[in-house]
Structures are given as structure tokens and as C-alpha cells.
PDB file of C-alpha atoms in Angstrom:
ATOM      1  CA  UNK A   1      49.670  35.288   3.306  1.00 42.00           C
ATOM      2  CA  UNK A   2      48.218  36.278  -0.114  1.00 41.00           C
ATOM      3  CA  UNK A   3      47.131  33.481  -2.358  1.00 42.00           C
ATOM      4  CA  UNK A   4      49.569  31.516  -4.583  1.00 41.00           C
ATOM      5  CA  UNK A   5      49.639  32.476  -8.315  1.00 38.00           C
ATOM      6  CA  UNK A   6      50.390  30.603 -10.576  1.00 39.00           C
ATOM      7  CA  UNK A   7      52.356  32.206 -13.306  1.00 40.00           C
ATOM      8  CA  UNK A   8      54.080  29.462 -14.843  1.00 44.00           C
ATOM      9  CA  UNK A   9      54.277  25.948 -15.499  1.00 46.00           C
ATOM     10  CA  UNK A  10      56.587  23.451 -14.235  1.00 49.00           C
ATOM     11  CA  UNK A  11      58.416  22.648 -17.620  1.00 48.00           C
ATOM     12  CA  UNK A  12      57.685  18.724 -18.866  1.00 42.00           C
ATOM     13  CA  UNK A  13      61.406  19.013 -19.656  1.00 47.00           C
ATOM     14  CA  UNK A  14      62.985  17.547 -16.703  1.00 44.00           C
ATOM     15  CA  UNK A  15      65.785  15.307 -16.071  1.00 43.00           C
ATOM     16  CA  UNK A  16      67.188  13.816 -12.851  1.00 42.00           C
ATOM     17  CA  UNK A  17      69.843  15.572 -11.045  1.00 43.00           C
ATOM     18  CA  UNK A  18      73.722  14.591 -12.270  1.00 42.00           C
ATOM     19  CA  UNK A  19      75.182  14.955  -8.918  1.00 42.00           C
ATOM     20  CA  UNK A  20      72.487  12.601  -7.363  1.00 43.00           C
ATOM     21  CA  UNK A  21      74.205  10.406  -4.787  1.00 42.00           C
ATOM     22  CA  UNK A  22      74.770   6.640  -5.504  1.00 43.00           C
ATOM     23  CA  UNK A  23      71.711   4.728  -5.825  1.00 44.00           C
ATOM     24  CA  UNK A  24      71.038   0.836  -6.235  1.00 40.00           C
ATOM     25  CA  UNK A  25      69.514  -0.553  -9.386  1.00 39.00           C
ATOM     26  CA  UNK A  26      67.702  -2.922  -7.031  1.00 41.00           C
ATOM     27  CA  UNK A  27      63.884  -2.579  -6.108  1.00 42.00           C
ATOM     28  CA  UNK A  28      63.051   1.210  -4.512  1.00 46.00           C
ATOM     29  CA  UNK A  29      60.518   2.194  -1.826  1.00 50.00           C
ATOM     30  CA  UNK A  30      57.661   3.775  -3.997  1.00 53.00           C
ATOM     31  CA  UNK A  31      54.756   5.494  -1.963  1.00 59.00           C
ATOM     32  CA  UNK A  32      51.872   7.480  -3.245  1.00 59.00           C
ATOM     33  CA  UNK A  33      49.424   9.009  -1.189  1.00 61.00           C
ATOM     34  CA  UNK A  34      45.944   9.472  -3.312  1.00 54.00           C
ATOM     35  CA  UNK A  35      43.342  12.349  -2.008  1.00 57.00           C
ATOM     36  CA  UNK A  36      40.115  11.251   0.508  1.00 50.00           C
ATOM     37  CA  UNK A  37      37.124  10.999  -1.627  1.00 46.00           C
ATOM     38  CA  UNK A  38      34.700  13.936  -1.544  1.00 42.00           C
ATOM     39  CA  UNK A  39      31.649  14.355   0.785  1.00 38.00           C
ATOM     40  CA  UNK A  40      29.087  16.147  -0.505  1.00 38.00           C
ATOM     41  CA  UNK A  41      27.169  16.754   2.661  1.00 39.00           C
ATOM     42  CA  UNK A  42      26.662  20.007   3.816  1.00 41.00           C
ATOM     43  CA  UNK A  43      27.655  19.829   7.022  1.00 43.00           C
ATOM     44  CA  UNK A  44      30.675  17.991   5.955  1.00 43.00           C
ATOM     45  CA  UNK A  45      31.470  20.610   3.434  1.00 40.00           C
ATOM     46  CA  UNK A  46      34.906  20.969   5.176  1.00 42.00           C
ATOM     47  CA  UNK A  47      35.880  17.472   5.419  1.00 44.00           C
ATOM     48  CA  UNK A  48      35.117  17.344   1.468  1.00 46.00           C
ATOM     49  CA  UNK A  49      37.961  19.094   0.156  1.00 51.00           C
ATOM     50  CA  UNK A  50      40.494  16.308  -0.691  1.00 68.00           C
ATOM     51  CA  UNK A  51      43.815  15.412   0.171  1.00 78.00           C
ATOM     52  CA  UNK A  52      46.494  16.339  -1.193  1.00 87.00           C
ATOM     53  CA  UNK A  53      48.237  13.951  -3.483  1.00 89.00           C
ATOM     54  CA  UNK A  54      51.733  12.940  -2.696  1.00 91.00           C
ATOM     55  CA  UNK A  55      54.448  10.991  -4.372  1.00 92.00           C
ATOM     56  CA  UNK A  56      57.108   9.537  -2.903  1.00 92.00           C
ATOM     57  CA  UNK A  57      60.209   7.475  -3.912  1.00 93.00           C
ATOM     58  CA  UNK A  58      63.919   7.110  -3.128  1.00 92.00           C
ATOM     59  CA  UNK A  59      64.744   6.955  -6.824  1.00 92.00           C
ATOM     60  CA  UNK A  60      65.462  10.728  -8.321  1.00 92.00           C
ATOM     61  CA  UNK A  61      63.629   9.972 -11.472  1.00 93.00           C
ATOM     62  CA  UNK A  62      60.256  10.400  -9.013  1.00 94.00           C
ATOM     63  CA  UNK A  63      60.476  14.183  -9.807  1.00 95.00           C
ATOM     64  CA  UNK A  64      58.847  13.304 -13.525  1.00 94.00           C
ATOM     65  CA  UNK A  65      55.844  12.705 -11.800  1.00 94.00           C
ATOM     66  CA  UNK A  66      55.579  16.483 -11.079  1.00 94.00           C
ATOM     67  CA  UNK A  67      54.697  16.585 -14.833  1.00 93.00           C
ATOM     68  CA  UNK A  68      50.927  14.695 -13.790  1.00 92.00           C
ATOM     69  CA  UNK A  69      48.472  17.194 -13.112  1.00 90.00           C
ATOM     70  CA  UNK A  70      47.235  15.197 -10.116  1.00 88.00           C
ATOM     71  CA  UNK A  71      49.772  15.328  -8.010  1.00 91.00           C
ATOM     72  CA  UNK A  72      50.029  18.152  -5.534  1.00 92.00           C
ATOM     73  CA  UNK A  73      53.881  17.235  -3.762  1.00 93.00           C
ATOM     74  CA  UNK A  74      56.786  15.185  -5.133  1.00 95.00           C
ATOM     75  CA  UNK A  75      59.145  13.869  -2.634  1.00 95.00           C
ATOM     76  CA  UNK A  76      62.526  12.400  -3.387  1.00 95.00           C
ATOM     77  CA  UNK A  77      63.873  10.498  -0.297  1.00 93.00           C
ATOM     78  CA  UNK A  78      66.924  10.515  -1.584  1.00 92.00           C
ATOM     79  CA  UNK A  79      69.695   8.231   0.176  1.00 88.00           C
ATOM     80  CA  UNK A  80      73.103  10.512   1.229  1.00 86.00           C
ATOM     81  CA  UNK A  81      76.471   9.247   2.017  1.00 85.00           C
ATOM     82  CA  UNK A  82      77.545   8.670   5.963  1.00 81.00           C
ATOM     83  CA  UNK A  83      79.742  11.251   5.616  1.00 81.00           C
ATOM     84  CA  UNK A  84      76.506  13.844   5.651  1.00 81.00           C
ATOM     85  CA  UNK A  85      75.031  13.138   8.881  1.00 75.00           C
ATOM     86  CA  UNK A  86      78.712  13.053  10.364  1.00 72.00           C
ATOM     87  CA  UNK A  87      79.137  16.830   8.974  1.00 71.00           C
ATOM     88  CA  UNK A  88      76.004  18.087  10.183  1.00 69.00           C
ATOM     89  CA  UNK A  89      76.312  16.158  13.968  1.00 60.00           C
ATOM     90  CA  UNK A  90      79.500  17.724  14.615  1.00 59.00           C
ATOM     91  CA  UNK A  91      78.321  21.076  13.191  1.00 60.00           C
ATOM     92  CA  UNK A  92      78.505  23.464  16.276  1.00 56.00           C
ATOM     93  CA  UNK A  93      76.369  25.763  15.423  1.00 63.00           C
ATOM     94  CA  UNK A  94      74.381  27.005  12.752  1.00 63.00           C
ATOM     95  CA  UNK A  95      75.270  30.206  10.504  1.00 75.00           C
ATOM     96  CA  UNK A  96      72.816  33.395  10.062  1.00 80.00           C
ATOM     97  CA  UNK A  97      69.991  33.081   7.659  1.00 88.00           C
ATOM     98  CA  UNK A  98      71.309  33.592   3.852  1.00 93.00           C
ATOM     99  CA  UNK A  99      68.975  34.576   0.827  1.00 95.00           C
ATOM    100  CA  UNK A 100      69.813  34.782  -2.482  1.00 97.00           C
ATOM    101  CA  UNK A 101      67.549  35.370  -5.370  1.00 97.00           C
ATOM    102  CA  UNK A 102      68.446  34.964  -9.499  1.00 97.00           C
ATOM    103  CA  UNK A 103      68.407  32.547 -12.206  1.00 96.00           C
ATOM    104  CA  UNK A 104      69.727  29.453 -11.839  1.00 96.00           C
ATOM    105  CA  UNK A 105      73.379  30.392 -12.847  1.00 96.00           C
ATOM    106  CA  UNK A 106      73.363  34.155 -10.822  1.00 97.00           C
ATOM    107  CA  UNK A 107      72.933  31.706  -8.339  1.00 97.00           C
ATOM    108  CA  UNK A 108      75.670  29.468  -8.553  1.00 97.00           C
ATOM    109  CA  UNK A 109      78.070  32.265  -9.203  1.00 96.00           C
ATOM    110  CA  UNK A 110      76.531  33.720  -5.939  1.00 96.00           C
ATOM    111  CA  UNK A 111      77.449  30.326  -4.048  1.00 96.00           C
ATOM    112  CA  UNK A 112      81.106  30.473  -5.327  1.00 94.00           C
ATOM    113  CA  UNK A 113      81.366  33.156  -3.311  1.00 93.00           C
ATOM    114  CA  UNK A 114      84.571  32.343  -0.839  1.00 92.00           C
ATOM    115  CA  UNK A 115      83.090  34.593   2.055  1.00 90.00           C
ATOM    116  CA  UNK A 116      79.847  32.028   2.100  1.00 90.00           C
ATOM    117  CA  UNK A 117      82.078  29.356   2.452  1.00 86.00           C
ATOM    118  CA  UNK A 118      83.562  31.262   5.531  1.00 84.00           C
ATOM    119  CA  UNK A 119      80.110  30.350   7.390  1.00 84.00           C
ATOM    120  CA  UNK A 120      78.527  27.612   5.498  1.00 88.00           C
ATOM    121  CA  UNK A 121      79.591  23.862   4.742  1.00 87.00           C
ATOM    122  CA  UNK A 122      80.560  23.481   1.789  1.00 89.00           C
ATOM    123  CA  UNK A 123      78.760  20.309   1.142  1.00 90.00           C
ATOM    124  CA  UNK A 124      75.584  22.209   2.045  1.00 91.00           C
ATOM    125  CA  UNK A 125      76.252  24.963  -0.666  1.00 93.00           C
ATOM    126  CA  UNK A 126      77.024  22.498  -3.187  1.00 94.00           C
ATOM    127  CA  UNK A 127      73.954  20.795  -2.456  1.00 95.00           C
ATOM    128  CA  UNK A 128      72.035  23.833  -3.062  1.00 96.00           C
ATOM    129  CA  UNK A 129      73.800  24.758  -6.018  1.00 97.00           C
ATOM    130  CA  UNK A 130      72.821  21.087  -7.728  1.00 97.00           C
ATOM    131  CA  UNK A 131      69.555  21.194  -5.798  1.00 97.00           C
ATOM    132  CA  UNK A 132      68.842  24.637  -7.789  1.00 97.00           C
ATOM    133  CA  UNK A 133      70.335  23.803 -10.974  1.00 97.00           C
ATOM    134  CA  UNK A 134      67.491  20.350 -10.561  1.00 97.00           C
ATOM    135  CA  UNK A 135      64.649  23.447  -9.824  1.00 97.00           C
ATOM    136  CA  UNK A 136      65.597  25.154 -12.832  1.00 96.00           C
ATOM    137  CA  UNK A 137      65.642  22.361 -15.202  1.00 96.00           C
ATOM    138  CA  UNK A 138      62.027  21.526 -13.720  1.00 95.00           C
ATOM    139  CA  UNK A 139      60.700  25.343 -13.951  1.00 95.00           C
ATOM    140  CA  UNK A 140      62.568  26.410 -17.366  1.00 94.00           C
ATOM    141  CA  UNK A 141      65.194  28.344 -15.733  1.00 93.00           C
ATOM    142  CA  UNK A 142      62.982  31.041 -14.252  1.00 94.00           C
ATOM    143  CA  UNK A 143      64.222  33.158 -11.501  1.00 96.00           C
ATOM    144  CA  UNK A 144      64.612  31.484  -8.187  1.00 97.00           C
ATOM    145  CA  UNK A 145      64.001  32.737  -4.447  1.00 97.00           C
ATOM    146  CA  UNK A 146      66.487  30.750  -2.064  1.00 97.00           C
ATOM    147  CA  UNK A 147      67.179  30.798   1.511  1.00 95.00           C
ATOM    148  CA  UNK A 148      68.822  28.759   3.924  1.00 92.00           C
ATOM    149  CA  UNK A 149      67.327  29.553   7.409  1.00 87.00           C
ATOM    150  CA  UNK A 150      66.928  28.150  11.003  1.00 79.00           C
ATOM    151  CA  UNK A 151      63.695  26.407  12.270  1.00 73.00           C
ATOM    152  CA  UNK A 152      61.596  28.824  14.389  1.00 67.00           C
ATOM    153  CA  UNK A 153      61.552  27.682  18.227  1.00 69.00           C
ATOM    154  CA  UNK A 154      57.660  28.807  18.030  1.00 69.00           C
ATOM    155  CA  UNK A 155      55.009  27.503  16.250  1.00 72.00           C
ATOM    156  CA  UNK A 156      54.934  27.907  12.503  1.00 82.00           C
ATOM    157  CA  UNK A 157      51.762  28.095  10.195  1.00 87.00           C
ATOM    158  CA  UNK A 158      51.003  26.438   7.635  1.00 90.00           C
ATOM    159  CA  UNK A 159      50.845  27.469   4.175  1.00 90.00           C
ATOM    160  CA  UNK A 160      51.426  27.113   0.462  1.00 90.00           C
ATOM    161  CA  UNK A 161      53.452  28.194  -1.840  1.00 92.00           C
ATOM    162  CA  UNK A 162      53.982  31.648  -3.135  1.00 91.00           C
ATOM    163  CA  UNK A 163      54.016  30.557  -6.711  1.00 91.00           C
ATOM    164  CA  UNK A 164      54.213  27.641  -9.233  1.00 92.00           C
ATOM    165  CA  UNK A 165      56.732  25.632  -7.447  1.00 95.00           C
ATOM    166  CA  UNK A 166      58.612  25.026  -4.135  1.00 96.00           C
ATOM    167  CA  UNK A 167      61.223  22.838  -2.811  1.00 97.00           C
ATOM    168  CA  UNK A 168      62.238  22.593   0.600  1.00 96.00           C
ATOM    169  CA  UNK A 169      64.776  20.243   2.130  1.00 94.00           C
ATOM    170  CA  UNK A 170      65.767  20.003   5.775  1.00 90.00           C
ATOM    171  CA  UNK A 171      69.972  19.748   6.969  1.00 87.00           C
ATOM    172  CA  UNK A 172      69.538  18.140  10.455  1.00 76.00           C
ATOM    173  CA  UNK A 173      67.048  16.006  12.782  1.00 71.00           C
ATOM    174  CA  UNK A 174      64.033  17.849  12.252  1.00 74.00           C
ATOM    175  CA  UNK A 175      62.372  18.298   9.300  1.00 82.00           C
ATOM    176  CA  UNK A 176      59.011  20.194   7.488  1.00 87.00           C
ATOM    177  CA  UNK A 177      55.834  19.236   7.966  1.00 89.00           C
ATOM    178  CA  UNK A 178      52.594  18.759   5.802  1.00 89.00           C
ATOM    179  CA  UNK A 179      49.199  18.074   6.708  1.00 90.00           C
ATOM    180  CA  UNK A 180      47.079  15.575   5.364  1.00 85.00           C
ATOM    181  CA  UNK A 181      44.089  17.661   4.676  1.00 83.00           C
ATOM    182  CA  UNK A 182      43.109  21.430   4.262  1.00 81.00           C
ATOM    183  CA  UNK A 183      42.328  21.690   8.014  1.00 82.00           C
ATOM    184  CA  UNK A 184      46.005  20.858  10.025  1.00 82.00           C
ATOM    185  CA  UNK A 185      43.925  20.691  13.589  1.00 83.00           C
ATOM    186  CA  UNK A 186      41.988  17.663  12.459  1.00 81.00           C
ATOM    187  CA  UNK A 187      44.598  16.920   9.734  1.00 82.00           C
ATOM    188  CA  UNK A 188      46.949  14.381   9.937  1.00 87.00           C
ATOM    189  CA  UNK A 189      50.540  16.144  10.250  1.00 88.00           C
ATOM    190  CA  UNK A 190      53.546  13.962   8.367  1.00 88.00           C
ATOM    191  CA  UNK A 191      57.152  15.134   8.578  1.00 88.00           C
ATOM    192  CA  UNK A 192      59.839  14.798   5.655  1.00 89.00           C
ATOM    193  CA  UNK A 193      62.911  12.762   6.647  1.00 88.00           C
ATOM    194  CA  UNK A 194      66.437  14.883   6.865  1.00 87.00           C
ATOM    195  CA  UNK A 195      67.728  15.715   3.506  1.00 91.00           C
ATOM    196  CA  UNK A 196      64.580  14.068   1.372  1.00 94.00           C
ATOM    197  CA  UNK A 197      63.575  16.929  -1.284  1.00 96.00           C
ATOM    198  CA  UNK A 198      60.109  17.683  -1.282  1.00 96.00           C
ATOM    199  CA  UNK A 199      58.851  19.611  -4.143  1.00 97.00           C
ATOM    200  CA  UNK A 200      55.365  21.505  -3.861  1.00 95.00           C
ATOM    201  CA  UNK A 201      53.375  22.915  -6.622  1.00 94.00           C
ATOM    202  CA  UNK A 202      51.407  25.787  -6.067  1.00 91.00           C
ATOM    203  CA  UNK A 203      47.480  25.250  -5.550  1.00 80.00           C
ATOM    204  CA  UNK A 204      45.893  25.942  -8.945  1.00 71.00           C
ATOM    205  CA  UNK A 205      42.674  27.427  -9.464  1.00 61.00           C
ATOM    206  CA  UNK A 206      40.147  24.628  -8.106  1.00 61.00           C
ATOM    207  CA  UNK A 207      42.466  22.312  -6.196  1.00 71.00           C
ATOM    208  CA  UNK A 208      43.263  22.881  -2.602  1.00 74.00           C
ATOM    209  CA  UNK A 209      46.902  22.263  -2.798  1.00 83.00           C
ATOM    210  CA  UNK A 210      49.773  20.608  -0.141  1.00 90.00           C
ATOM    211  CA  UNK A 211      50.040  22.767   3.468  1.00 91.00           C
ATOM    212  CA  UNK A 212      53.508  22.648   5.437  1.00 90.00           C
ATOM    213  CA  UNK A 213      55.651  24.828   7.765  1.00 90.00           C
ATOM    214  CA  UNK A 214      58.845  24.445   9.035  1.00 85.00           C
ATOM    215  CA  UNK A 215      59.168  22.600  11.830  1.00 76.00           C
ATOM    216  CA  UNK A 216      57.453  23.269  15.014  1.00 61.00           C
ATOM    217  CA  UNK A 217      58.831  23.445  18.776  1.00 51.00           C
ATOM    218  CA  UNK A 218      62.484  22.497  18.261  1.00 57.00           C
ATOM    219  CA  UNK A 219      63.513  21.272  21.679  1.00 56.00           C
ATOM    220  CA  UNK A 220      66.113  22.554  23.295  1.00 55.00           C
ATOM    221  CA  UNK A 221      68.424  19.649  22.966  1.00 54.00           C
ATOM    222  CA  UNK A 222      67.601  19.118  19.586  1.00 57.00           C
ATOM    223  CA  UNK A 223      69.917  19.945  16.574  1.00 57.00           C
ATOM    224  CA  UNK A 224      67.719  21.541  13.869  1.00 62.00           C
ATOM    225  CA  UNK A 225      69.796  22.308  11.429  1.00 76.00           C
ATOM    226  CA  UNK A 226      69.229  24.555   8.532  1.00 86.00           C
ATOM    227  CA  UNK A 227      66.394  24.614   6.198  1.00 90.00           C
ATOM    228  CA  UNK A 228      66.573  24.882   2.162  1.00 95.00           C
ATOM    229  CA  UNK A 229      63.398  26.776   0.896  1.00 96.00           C
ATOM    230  CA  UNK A 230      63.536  27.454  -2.958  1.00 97.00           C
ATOM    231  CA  UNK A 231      60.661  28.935  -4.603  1.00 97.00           C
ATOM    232  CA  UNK A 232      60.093  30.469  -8.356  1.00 96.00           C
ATOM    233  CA  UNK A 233      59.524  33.767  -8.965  1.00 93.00           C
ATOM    234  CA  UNK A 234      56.811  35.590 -10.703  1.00 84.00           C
ATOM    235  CA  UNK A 235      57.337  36.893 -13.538  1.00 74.00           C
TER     236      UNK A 235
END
């Protein structure tokens, strides 16, 4: 794949999402994963690139940490009513792959669209309209590149985002993947729990940036589910 740009900024105006499901005032799960030191051995040149650097938290307001230059992938783990899983466990089978590209508000107005609601669940389009309303607000309101698509029953590569900023979010038992390191064969692979929002920046110049894919070798049994991939759009 070509090499990420990055033509924008994520915008140091952000705010949590409105929508965001109920959470406790009580203490949160806070997790941040800080990069390997560097090796500056030769022969080690490839083991000296560090990790990427990940934050994670259950509380929405971890998406301001996307404002800290360090910090290669945000993930919100957010906490979704029972009524979610139900939906998605009794879902029989998943619709065609839909893509939709505009600002934030062509989008909505594209997800109001009654035919979509013909072969989507409505709780997943709502969640992607709030999820890309949140992705606007964090990237200034530039033009967005959405789909909603089923996990591959091959292997998927890894890679990195196509520009300053992507957000991916699984609907069902299996969920993307990102390596620990730049080199996912000796890497250590993690993958994001069902409906956590992971957002991704692009790798600037210098900085080796967060790999993922989709998920890899579905079994047969399994119920994937569809996955949200938003990214921004160069300008």
C-alpha cells in the first residue's frame, strides 16, 4: 500500500461523544502501553524501531490523549448496554459491504437513508453516525471515508493508515488486530475487544506508527460480525 500522508492534524478541539453509553463515576481501567527502548546495534537494527504507544481506557474522555504527540493508538473500551450483544447474537446474517464517503453531516444524512435501514441494524447505523460525528470533532470536520464490511476468511496484512487518522471498531466476536512492533512475525499480535473504538494516527515522518488488519481466519462457526473502518481524507 502507498505510504500514509499526513495532511492534517487531528484538531486539539475535541470533546467526548454525547451519545456515549452510561458510564460509572467510580475508578476506570486505565492502560498505557509505552514503546521498547531502542537498540542501537547493528545487527539489531530491526528490533530498534520502537513500539508503538497505546492508550487505553474505558472512560470516553481517553480520546484527549490523541492530542499527545507520543501516542501512536487511542483505544476507548467503551462499556455497551446488554441489549448490544443480544442484537448482534441473534443477527442471522450479515448485510453486503456499505461505503460512504463525505463530511461529517453528508454522512449522517446518508445514514437516514430508510433503504440502509432495510439491511442494517439500526443501532449499528446510529452508532456510526455518533461514532463519525466523535471523528469529526477530533479531525475538524474534514471529509470522512467509511465502510462497514465483513472480516476476510483469509489472512489479512497488516498496515497503517491511509492518512492522519483512523478508527476502526468491530460489531461481533472477533475483533482487529495490532502488533506490538514493526515486524508482526516476531511481534506480539493484541486484539481489540467487540465494540472498543480504537483510533490510529497515521505514522508521521520519523515514527514507525501502530500496524493492524482485520481479523484473521474467522472460523467457520464463528460470528464475525461487521467491521467499522473510518478514515480522513486528504485534502
Amino acid at each position: 500500500m502507498p505510504p500514509p500522508s499526513q495532511q492534517h492534524s487531528v484538531s486539539t478541539d475535541m470533546t467526548p461523544p454525547a451519545r456515549a453509553p452510561k458510564e460509572s463515576l467510580g475508578a476506570m481501567l486505565f492502560m498505557e502501553s509505552w514503546p521498547a527502548p531502542t537498540i542501537d546495534a547493528p545487527e539489531d537494527s530491526t528490533l530498534g524501531r520502537p513500539a508503538p504507544h497505546v492508550v487505553a481506557c474505558a472512560h470516553a474522555t481517553v480520546v484527549m490523549d490523541l492530542q499527545r504527540p507520543d501516542v501512536d493508538m487511542v483505544v476507548w473500551g467503551r462499556r455497551i448496554p446488554a441489549t448490544w450483544e443480544g442484537t448482534f447474537t441473534n443477527c442471522s446474517q450479515v448485510p453486503s459491504a456499505l461505503t460512504l464517503a463525505g463530511t461529517p453531516s453528508e454522512i449522517a444524512d446518508s445514514l437516514a437513508n430508510p433503504a440502509l435501514h432495510q439491511d442494517w441494524s439500526p443501532l449499528i447505523l446510529t452508532d456510526v453516525r455518533d461514532l463519525s460525528a466523535l471523528f469529526g470533532a477530533l479531525t475538524g470536520g474534514v471529509r470522512q471515508h467509511i465502510q462497514l464490511i465483513t472480516p476476510s476468511r483469509g489472512e489479512t496484512a497488516f498496515e497503517l493508515p491511509p492518512d492522519a487518522l483512523r478508527l476502526i471498531c468491530a460489531y461481533g466476536g472477533a475483533g482487529p488486530e495490532w502488533c506490538g512492533s514493526q515486524n508482526p512475525k516476531s511481534g506480539i499480535v493484541s486484539a481489540l475487544t467487540p465494540f472498543a473504538v480504537a483510533f490510529i494516527k497515521g505514522a508521521a515522518e520519523g515514527k514507525p506508527g501502530c500496524l493492524h488488519r482485520l481479523p484473521e481466519n474467522v472460523t467457520n462457526d464463528a460470528r464475525p460480525g461487521p467491521i467499522l473502518v473510518m478514515d480522513t481524507v486528504p485534502r
